[in-house]
Coordinates of C-alpha atoms in Angstrom, one line a residue:
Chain H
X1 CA 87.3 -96.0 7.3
X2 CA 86.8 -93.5 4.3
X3 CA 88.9 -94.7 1.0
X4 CA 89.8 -92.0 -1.4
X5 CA 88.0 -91.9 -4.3
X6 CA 89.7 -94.0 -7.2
X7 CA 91.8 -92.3 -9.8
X8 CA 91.9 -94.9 -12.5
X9 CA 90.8 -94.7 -15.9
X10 CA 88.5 -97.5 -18.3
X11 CA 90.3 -96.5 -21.2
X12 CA 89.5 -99.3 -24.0
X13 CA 86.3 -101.6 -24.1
X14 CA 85.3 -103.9 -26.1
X15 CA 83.3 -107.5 -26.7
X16 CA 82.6 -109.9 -29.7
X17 CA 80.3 -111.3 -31.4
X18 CA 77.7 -112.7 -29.1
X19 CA 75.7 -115.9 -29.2
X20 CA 76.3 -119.2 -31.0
X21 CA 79.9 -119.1 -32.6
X22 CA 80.8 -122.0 -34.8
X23 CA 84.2 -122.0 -34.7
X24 CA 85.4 -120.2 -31.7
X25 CA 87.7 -121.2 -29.4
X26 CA 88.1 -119.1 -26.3
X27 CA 91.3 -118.0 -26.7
X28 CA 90.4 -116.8 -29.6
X29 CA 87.4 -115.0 -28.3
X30 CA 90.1 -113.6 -25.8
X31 CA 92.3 -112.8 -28.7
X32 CA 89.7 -110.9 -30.7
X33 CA 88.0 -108.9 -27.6
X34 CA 91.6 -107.7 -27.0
X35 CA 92.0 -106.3 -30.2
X36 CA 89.3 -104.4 -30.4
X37 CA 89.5 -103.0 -27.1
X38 CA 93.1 -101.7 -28.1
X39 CA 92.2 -100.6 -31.4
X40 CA 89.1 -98.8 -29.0
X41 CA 91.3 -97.3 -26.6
X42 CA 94.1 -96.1 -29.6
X43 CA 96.8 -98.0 -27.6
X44 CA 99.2 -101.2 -28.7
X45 CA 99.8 -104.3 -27.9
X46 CA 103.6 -103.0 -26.2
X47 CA 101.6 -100.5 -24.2
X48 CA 100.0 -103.7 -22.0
X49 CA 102.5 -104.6 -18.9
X50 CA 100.0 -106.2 -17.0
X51 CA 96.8 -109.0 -18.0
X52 CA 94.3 -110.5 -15.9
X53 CA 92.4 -113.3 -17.1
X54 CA 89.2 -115.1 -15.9
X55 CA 88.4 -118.8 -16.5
X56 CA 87.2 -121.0 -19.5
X57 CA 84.9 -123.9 -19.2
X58 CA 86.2 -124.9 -22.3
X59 CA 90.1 -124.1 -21.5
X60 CA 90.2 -125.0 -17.8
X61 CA 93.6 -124.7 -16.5
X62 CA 95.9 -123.8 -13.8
X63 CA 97.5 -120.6 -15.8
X64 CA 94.9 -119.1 -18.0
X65 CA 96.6 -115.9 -18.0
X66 CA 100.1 -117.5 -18.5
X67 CA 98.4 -119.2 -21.5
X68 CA 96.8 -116.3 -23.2
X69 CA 99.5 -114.4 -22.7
X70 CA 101.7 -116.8 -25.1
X71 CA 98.8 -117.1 -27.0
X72 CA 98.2 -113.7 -28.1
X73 CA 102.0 -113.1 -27.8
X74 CA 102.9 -110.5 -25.2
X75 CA 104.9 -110.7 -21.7
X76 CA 103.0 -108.9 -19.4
X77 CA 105.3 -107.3 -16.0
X78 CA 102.0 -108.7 -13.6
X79 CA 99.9 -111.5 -15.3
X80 CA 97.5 -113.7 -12.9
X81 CA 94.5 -115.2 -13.6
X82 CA 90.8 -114.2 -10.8
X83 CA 88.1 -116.6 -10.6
X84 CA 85.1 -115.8 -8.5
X85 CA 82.3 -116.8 -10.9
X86 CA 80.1 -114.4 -12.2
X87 CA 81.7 -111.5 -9.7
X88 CA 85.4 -112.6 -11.9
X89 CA 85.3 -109.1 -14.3
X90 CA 84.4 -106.6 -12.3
X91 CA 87.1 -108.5 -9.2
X92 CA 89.5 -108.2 -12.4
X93 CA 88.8 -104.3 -12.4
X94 CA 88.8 -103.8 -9.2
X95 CA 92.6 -105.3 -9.5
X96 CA 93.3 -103.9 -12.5
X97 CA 92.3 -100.3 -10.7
X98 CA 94.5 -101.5 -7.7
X99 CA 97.4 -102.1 -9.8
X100 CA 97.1 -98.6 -11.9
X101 CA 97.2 -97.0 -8.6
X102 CA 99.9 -98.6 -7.0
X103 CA 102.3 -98.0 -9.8
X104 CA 103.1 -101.7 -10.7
X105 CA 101.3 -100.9 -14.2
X106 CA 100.2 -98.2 -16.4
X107 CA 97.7 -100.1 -18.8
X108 CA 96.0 -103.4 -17.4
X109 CA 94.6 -105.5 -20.1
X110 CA 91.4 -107.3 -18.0
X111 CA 90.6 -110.4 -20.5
X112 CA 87.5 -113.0 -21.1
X113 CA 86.1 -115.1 -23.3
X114 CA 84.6 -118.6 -23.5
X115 CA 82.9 -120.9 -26.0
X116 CA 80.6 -122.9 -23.9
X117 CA 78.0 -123.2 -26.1
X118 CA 79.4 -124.7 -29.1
X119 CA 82.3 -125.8 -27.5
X120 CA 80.9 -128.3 -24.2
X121 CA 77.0 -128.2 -25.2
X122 CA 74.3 -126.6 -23.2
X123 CA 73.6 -129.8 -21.2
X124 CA 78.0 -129.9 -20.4
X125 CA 77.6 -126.1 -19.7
X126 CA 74.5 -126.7 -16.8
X127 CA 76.5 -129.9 -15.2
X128 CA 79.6 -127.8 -15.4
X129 CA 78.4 -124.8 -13.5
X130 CA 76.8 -127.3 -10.7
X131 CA 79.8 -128.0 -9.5
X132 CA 79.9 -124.7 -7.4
X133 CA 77.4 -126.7 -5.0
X134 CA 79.3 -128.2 -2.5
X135 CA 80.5 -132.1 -3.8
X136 CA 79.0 -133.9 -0.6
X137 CA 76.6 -131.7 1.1
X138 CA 74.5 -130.2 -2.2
X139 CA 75.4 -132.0 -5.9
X140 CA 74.6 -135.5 -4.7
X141 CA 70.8 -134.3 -3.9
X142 CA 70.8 -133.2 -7.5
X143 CA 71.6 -129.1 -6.9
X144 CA 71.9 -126.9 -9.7
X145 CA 72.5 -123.3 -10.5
X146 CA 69.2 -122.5 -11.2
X147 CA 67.2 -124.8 -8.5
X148 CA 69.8 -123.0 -6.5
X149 CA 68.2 -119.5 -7.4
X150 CA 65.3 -121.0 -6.8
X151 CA 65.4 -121.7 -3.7
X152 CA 66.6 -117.9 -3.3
X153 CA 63.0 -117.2 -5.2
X154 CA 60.8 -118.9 -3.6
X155 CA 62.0 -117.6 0.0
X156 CA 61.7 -114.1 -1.5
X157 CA 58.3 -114.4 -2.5
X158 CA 57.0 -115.9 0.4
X159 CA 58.6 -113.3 2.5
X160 CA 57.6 -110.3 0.3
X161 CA 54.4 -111.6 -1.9
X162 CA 56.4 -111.7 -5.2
X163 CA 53.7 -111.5 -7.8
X164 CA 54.7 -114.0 -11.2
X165 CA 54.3 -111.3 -13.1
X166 CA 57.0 -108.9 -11.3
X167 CA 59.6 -111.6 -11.8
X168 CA 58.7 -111.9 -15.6
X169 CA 58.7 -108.0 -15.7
X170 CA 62.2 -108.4 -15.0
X171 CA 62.7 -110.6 -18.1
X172 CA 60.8 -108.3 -20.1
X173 CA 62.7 -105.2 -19.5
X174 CA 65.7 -107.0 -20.7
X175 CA 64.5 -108.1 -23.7
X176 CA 63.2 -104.4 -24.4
X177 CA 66.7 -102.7 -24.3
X178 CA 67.9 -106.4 -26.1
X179 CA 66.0 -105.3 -29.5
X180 CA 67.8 -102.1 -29.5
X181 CA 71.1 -103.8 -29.7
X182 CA 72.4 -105.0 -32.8
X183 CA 74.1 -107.4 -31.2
X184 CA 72.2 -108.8 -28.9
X185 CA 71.4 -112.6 -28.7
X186 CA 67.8 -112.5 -28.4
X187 CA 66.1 -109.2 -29.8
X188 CA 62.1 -111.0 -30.4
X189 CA 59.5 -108.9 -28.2
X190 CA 58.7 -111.0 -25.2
X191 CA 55.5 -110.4 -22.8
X192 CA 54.8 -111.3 -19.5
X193 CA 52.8 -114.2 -20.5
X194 CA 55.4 -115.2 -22.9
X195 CA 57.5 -115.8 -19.2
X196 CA 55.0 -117.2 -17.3
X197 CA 53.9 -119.8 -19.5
X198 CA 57.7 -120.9 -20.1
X199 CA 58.4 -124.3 -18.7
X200 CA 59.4 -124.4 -15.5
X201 CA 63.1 -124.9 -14.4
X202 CA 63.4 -125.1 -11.0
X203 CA 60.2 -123.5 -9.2
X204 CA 59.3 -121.2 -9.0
X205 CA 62.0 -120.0 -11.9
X206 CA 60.7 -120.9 -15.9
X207 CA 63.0 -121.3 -18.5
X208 CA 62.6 -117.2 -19.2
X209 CA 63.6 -116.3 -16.0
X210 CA 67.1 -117.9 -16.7
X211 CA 70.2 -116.0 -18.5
X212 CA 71.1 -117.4 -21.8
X213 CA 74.7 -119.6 -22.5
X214 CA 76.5 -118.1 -24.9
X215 CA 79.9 -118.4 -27.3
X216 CA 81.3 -114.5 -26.1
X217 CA 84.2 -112.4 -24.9
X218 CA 85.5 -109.3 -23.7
X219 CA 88.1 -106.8 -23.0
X220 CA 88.4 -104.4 -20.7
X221 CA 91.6 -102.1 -20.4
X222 CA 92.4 -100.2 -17.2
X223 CA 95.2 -97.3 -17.0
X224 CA 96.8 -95.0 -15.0
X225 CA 95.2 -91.1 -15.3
X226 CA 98.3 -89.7 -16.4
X227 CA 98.7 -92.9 -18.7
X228 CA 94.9 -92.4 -19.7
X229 CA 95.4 -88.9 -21.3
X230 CA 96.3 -90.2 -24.5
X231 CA 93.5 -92.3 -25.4
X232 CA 90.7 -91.8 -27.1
X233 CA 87.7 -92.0 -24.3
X234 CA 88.8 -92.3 -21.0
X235 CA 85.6 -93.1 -18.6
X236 CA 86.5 -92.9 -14.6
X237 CA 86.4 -95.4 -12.1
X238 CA 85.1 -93.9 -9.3
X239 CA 84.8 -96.5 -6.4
X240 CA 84.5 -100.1 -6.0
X241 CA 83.7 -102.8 -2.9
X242 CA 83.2 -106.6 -2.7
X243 CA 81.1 -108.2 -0.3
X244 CA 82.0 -111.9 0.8
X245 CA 79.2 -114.0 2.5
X246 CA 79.2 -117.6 2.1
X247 CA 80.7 -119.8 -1.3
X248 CA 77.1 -122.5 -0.8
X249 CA 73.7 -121.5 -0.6
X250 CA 73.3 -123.5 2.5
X251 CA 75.7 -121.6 4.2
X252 CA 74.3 -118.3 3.2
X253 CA 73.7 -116.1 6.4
X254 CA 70.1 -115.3 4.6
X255 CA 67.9 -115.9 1.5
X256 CA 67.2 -112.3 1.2
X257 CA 69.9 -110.3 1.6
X258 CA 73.0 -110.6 0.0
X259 CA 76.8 -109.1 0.0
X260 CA 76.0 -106.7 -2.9
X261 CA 74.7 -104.9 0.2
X262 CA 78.5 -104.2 1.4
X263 CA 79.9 -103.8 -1.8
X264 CA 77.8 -101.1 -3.0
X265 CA 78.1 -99.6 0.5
X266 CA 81.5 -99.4 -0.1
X267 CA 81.5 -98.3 -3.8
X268 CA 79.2 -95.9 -3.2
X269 CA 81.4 -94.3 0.1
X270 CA 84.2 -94.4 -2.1
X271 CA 82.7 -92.6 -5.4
X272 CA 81.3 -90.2 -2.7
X273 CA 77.7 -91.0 -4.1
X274 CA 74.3 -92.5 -2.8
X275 CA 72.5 -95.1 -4.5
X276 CA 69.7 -92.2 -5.7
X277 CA 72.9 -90.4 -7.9
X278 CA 73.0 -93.1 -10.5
X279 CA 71.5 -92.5 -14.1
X280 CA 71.8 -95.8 -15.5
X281 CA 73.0 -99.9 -13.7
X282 CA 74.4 -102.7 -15.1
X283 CA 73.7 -105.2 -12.8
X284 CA 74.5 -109.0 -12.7
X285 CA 71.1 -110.8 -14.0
X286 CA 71.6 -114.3 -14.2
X287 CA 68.2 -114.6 -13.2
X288 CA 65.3 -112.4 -12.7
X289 CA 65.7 -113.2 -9.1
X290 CA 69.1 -112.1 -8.8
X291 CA 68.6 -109.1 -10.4
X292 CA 65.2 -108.2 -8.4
X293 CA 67.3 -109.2 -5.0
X294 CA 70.2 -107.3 -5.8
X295 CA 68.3 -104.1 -6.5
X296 CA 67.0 -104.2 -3.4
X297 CA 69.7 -105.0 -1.2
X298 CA 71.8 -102.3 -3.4
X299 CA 68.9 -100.2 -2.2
X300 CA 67.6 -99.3 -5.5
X301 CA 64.6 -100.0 -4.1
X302 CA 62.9 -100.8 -1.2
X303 CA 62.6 -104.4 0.0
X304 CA 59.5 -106.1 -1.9
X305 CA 59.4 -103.6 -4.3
X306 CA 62.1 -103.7 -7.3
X307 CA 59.2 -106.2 -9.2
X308 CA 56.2 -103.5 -8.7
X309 CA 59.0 -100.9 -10.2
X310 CA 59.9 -103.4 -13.0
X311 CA 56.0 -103.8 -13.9
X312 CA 55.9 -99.8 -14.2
X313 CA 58.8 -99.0 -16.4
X314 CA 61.3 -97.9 -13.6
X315 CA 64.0 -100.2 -14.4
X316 CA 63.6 -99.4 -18.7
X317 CA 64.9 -96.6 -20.7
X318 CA 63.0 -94.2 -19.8
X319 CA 62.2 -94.7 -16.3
X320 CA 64.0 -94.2 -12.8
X321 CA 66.7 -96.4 -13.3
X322 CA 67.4 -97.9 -16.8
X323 CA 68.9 -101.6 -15.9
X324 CA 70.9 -103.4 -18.4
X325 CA 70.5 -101.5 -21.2
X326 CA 72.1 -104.1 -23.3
X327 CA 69.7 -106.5 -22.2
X328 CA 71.6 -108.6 -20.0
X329 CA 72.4 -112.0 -19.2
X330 CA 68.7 -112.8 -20.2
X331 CA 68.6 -110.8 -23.4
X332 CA 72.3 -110.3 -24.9
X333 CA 74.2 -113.0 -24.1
X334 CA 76.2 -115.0 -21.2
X335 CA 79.8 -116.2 -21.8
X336 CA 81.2 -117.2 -18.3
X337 CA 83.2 -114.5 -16.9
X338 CA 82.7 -112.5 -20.2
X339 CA 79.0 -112.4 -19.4
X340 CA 79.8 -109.8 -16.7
X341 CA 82.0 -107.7 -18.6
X342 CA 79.3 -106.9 -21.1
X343 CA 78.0 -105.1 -18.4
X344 CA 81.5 -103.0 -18.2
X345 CA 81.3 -102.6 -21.9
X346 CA 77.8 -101.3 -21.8
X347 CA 78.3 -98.7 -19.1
X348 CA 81.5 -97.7 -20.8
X349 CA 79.4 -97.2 -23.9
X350 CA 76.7 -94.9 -21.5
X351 CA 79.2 -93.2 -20.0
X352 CA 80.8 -91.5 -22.9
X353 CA 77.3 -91.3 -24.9
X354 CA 78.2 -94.7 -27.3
X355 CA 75.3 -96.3 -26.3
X356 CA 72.9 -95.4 -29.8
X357 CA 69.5 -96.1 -29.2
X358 CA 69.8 -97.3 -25.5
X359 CA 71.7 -94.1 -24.8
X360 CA 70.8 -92.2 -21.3
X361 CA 70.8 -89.0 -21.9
X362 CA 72.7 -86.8 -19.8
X363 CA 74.1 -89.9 -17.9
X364 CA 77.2 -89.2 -15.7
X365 CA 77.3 -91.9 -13.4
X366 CA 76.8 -95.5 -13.9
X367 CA 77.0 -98.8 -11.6
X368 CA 77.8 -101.9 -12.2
X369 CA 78.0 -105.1 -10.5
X370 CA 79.3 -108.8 -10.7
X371 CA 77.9 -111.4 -8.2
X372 CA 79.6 -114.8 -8.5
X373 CA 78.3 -118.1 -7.0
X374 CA 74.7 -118.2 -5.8
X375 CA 74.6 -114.7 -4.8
X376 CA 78.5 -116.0 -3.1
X377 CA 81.2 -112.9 -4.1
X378 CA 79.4 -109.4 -4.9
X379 CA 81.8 -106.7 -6.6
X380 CA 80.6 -103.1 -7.3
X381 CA 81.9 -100.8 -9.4
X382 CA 80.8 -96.9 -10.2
X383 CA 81.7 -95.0 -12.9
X384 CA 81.5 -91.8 -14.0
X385 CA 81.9 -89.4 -16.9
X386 CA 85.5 -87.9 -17.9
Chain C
X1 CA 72.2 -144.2 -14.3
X2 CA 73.1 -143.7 -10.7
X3 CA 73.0 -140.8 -8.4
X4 CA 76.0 -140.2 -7.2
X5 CA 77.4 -141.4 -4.1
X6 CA 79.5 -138.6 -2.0
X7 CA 83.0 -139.4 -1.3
X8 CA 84.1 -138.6 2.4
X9 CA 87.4 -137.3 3.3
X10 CA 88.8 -136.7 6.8
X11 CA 86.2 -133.7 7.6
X12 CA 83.4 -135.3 6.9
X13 CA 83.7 -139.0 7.1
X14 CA 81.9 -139.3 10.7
X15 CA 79.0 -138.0 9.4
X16 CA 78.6 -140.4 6.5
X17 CA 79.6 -142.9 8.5
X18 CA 76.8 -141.8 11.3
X19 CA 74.2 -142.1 8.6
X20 CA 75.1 -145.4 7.3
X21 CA 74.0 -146.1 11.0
X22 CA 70.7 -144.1 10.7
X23 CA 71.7 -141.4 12.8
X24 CA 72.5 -137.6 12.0
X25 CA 75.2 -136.3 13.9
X26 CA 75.8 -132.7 13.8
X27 CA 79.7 -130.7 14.4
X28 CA 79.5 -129.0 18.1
X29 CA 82.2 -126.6 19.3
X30 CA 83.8 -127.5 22.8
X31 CA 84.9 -123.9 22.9
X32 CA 82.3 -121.5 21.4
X33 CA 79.0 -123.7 21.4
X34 CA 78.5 -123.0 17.8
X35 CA 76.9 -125.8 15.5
X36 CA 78.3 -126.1 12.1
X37 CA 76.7 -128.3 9.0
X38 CA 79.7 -128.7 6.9
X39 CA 82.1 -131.0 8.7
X40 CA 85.6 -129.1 9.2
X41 CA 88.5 -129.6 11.0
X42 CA 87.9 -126.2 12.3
X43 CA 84.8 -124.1 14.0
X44 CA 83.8 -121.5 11.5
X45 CA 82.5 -120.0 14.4
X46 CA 86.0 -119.4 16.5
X47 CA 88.6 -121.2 14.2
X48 CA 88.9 -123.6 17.3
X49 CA 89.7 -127.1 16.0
X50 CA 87.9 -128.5 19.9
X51 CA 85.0 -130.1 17.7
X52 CA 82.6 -132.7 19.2
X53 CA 80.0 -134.9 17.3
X54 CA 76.7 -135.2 18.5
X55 CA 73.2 -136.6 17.4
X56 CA 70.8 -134.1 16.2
X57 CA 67.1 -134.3 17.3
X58 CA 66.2 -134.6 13.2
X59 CA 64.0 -132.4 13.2
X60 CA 63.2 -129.3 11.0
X61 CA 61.4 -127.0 8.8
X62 CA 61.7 -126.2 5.2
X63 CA 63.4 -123.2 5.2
X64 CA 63.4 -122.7 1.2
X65 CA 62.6 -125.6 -1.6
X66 CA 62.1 -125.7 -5.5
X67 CA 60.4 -128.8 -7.8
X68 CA 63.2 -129.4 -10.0
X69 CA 62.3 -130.2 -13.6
X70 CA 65.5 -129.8 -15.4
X71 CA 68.3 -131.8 -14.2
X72 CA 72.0 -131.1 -13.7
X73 CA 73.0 -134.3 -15.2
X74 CA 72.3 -137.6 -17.0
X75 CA 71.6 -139.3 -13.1
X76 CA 69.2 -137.1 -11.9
X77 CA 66.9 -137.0 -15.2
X78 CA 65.2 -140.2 -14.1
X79 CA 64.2 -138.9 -10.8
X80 CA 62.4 -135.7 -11.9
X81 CA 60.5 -133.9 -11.0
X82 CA 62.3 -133.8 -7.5
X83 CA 62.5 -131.4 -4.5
X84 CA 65.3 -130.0 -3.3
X85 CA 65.3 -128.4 -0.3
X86 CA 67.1 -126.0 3.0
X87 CA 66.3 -127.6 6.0
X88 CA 66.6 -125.2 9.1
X89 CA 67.3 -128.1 11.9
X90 CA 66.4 -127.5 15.3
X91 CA 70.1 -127.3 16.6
X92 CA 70.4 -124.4 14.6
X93 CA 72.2 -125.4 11.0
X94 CA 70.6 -125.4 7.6
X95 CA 71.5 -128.2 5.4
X96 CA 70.3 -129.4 1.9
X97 CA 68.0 -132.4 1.2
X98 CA 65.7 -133.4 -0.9
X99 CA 62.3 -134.0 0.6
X100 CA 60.8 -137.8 -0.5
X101 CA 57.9 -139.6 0.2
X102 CA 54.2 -139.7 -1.8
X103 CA 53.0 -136.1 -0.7
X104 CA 56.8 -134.2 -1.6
X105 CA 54.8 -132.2 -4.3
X106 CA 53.2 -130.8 -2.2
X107 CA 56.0 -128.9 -0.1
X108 CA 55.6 -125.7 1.7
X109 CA 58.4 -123.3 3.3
X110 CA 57.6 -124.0 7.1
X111 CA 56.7 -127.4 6.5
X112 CA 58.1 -129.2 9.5
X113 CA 59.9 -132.2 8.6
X114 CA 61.9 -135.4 9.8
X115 CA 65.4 -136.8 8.9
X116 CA 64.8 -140.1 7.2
X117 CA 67.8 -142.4 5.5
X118 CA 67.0 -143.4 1.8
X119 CA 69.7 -146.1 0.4
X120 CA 71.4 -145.0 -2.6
X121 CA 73.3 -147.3 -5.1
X122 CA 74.0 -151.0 -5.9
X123 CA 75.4 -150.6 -2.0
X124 CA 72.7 -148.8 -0.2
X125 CA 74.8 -145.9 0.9
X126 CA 72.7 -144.2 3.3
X127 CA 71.7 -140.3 2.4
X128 CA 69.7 -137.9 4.9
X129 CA 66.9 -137.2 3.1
X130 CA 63.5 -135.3 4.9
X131 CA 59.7 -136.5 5.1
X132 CA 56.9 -133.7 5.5
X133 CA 55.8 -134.7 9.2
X134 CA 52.3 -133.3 9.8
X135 CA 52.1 -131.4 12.9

């Protein structure tokens, strides 16, 4: 089945300050990442008539969107709330696109924010997030996110001979394109020994090859292309897909390949693209091994090989494939389902030549891609240049 | 602090119920012949809801496993460094145990391994848990 290639528009991008935010609140975060994703698209708050929200760890509740929505003060025609982990911004897009071409909206305000790092500790945010493990079968024998990717690790590099230093390679690259970002969280140079001497987590993952927790949020507006034309920068959304496996790692059909496989298939289809076309990815990284697995189940590269490429430069400015050129999860910043918008706002910013120093030059197309869970809901997006 | 004690429901009471016994009983479907690890009410095989309960042979093979050093919560922080591990059974389903016993450390993926019961709790509620069973 061939889809048509998508016709909406990113049309305002935006996120906060990153990192630890005394003070914060999550609405808040939501409030602020809204303006300036308005004020970056040149559109008002009355042009909004429809607002997806994620989820706070901080604010949970049964009507986030309903919530922000009286919060910021605006009543939106379609207002619902998406949660599917780390996949929920680009699944917001995704809908946000579908609505925009439909005709139930013109401009879809796609909203995130969270303070879990002031606001619930780093030892509330790690107990919070283990509560995707299944309550019988997997958080009574003490699972966690990370062991959780660990266990994804350590099949991968007994299957393909994973050296350390690939994975911390990884980690490295990140923090690279980091220090080029004002913003970013963590901007220190970091070498490969600097990884592999980290304490360990979870084996074989050290504390380096984990993402960061981070106050943060993010905005994200979506519009129709006729609705589009008068604002400042429109970027095009060219094709999306989601790929739907398993919710618990022990019910994962494999340990190596992943649902990011089917939703870039279908992205790619879509956008009328192969995975060779794309000049610069902003890829989920919430650990080194999710970002080496998912570059090679994307097809980036070939099976066993994403860490040798990550070693030699390929995934850096500069090389084959620039890979979160904001620096990532690792290196920027992690805020919950803001944490993969910041990879929406950076390909937004390649895409129409914002990016400064991390710029790509010449880049037309960009992916991007949320995976939620433990490798669980996979969403993939491409872009490309007005 | 204690480890937590799961909390049946309807799905998956017979299997905590089974273990309290010191067996592992596993979900069979009457229709398809699939085997499913995560008690349901219906096959996620063939959606059929003909499910029969039968003792597994508790035996496996460490199909994945990581030494974890940096607990989820409070409970667990006494008991690291511990191993948590996927368990490919011999009927065919992958579950998640830890592996205990003096030589856990020292686990392998393809290790094979037995089903043992460890008590849990000022009750002794019984969990699966896995040994490394030299060949």
């Amino acid at each position: 089945m061939s889809r048509k290639q998508h016709t909406a528009r990113i049309t305002g991008v935006a996120d906060t300050a990153m990192g630890e935010l005394a003070g914060s609140t999550a609405l808040g975060l939501h409030a602020e990442a809204t303006n300036a994703a308005l004020k970056d698209a040149g559109l008002e708050a009355q042009d909004i008539d429809g607002v997806l929200c994620g989820y706070s760890m901080t604010v949970p509740h049964l009507m986030l969107s309903s919530v922000f929505s009286e919060y910021y003060g605006i009543s939106p025609s379609f207002n619902t709330a998406i949660q599917a982990g780390g996949a929920t911004a680009c699944i917001m897009l995704a809908n946000a696109v579908a609505l925009v071409e439909s005709g139930a909206c013109r401009h879809v305000l796609c909203v995130t924010g969270d303070n879990r790092l002031t606001g619930m500790t780093r030892d509330g945010a790690v107990a919070a997030l283990a509560t995707v493990g299944h309550p019988e079968f997997e958080q009574p024998y003490g699972m966690s996110v990370p062991a959780s990717y660990a266990l994804v690790a350590q099949a991968y590099l007994h299957r393909f001979g994973i050296t350390r230093d690939e994975l911390s390679a990884i980690a490295v690259s990140a923090r690279k394109h980091a220090a080029l970002h004002p913003k970013a969280t963590k901007r220190d140079p970091l070498t490969l020994a600097d990884v592999s001497e980290s304490r360990v987590i979870a084996s074989p993952l050290r504390l380096l090859d984990c993402c960061l927790i981070s106050d943060g949020g993010a905005a994200v507006i979506v519009s129709a292309a006729d609705a589009a034309r008068d604002t400042r920068n429109p970027v095009r959304v060219l094709g999306s897909g989601q790929g739907h496996t398993h919710e618990h790692i022990m019910a994962a059909p494999s340990l190596t390949d992943f649902g990011c496989k089917a939703s870039s298939a279908m992205a790619f289809s879509q956008a009328g693209v192969i995975a060779q076309d794309i000049d610069v990815a902003e890829i989920y990284d919430s650990f080194t091994i999710t970002l080496l697995a998912e570059l090679e189940s994307i097809g980036f590269f070939e099976k066993g090989e994403a860490g040798k490429a990550a070693l030699a430069g390929d995934i850096s400015l500069g090389g084959r494939l620039p890979t979160n050129t904001h620096g990532g999860l690792m290196s920027y910043g992690h805020s919950g389902a803001a944490g993969g918008a910041f990879h929406i706002v950076e390909a937004v910013h390649q895409m129409r030549g914002e990016a400064d120093a991390r710029q790509v030059p010449g880049a037309q197309l960009s992916f991007v891609h949320g995976d939620g869970g433990i490798l669980s809901a996979h969403c993939s997006l491409v872009l490309g240049k007005e | 602090m204690d480890l937590p004690i799961p909390r049946p429901n309807a799905d998956t009471r017979p299997y905590w119920e089974a273990a309290q016994q010191d067996r592992l009983v596993l979900q069979h479907c009457a229709d398809c012949g699939a085997r499913q690890a995560i008690p349901r009410s219906y096959c996620g095989t063939c959606h059929s809801a003909n499910l029969t309960w039968r003792d597994s042979s508790g035996i496996g093979k460490i199909a994945s496993f990581s030494v974890v050093h940096r607990a989820p919560t409070k409970a667990f922080r006494d008991h690291l460094p511990y191993v948590l591990a996927l368990v490919d059974m011999a009927e065919g389903v992958r579950l998640m145990l830890n592996v205990i016993g003096e030589d856990r450390l020292d686990t392998q993926i393809g290790d094979p391994v037995r089903v043992v019961f460890e008590p849990r709790g000022d009750d002794g509620f019984k969990m699966p848990q896995v040994q490394r069973s030299p060949a």
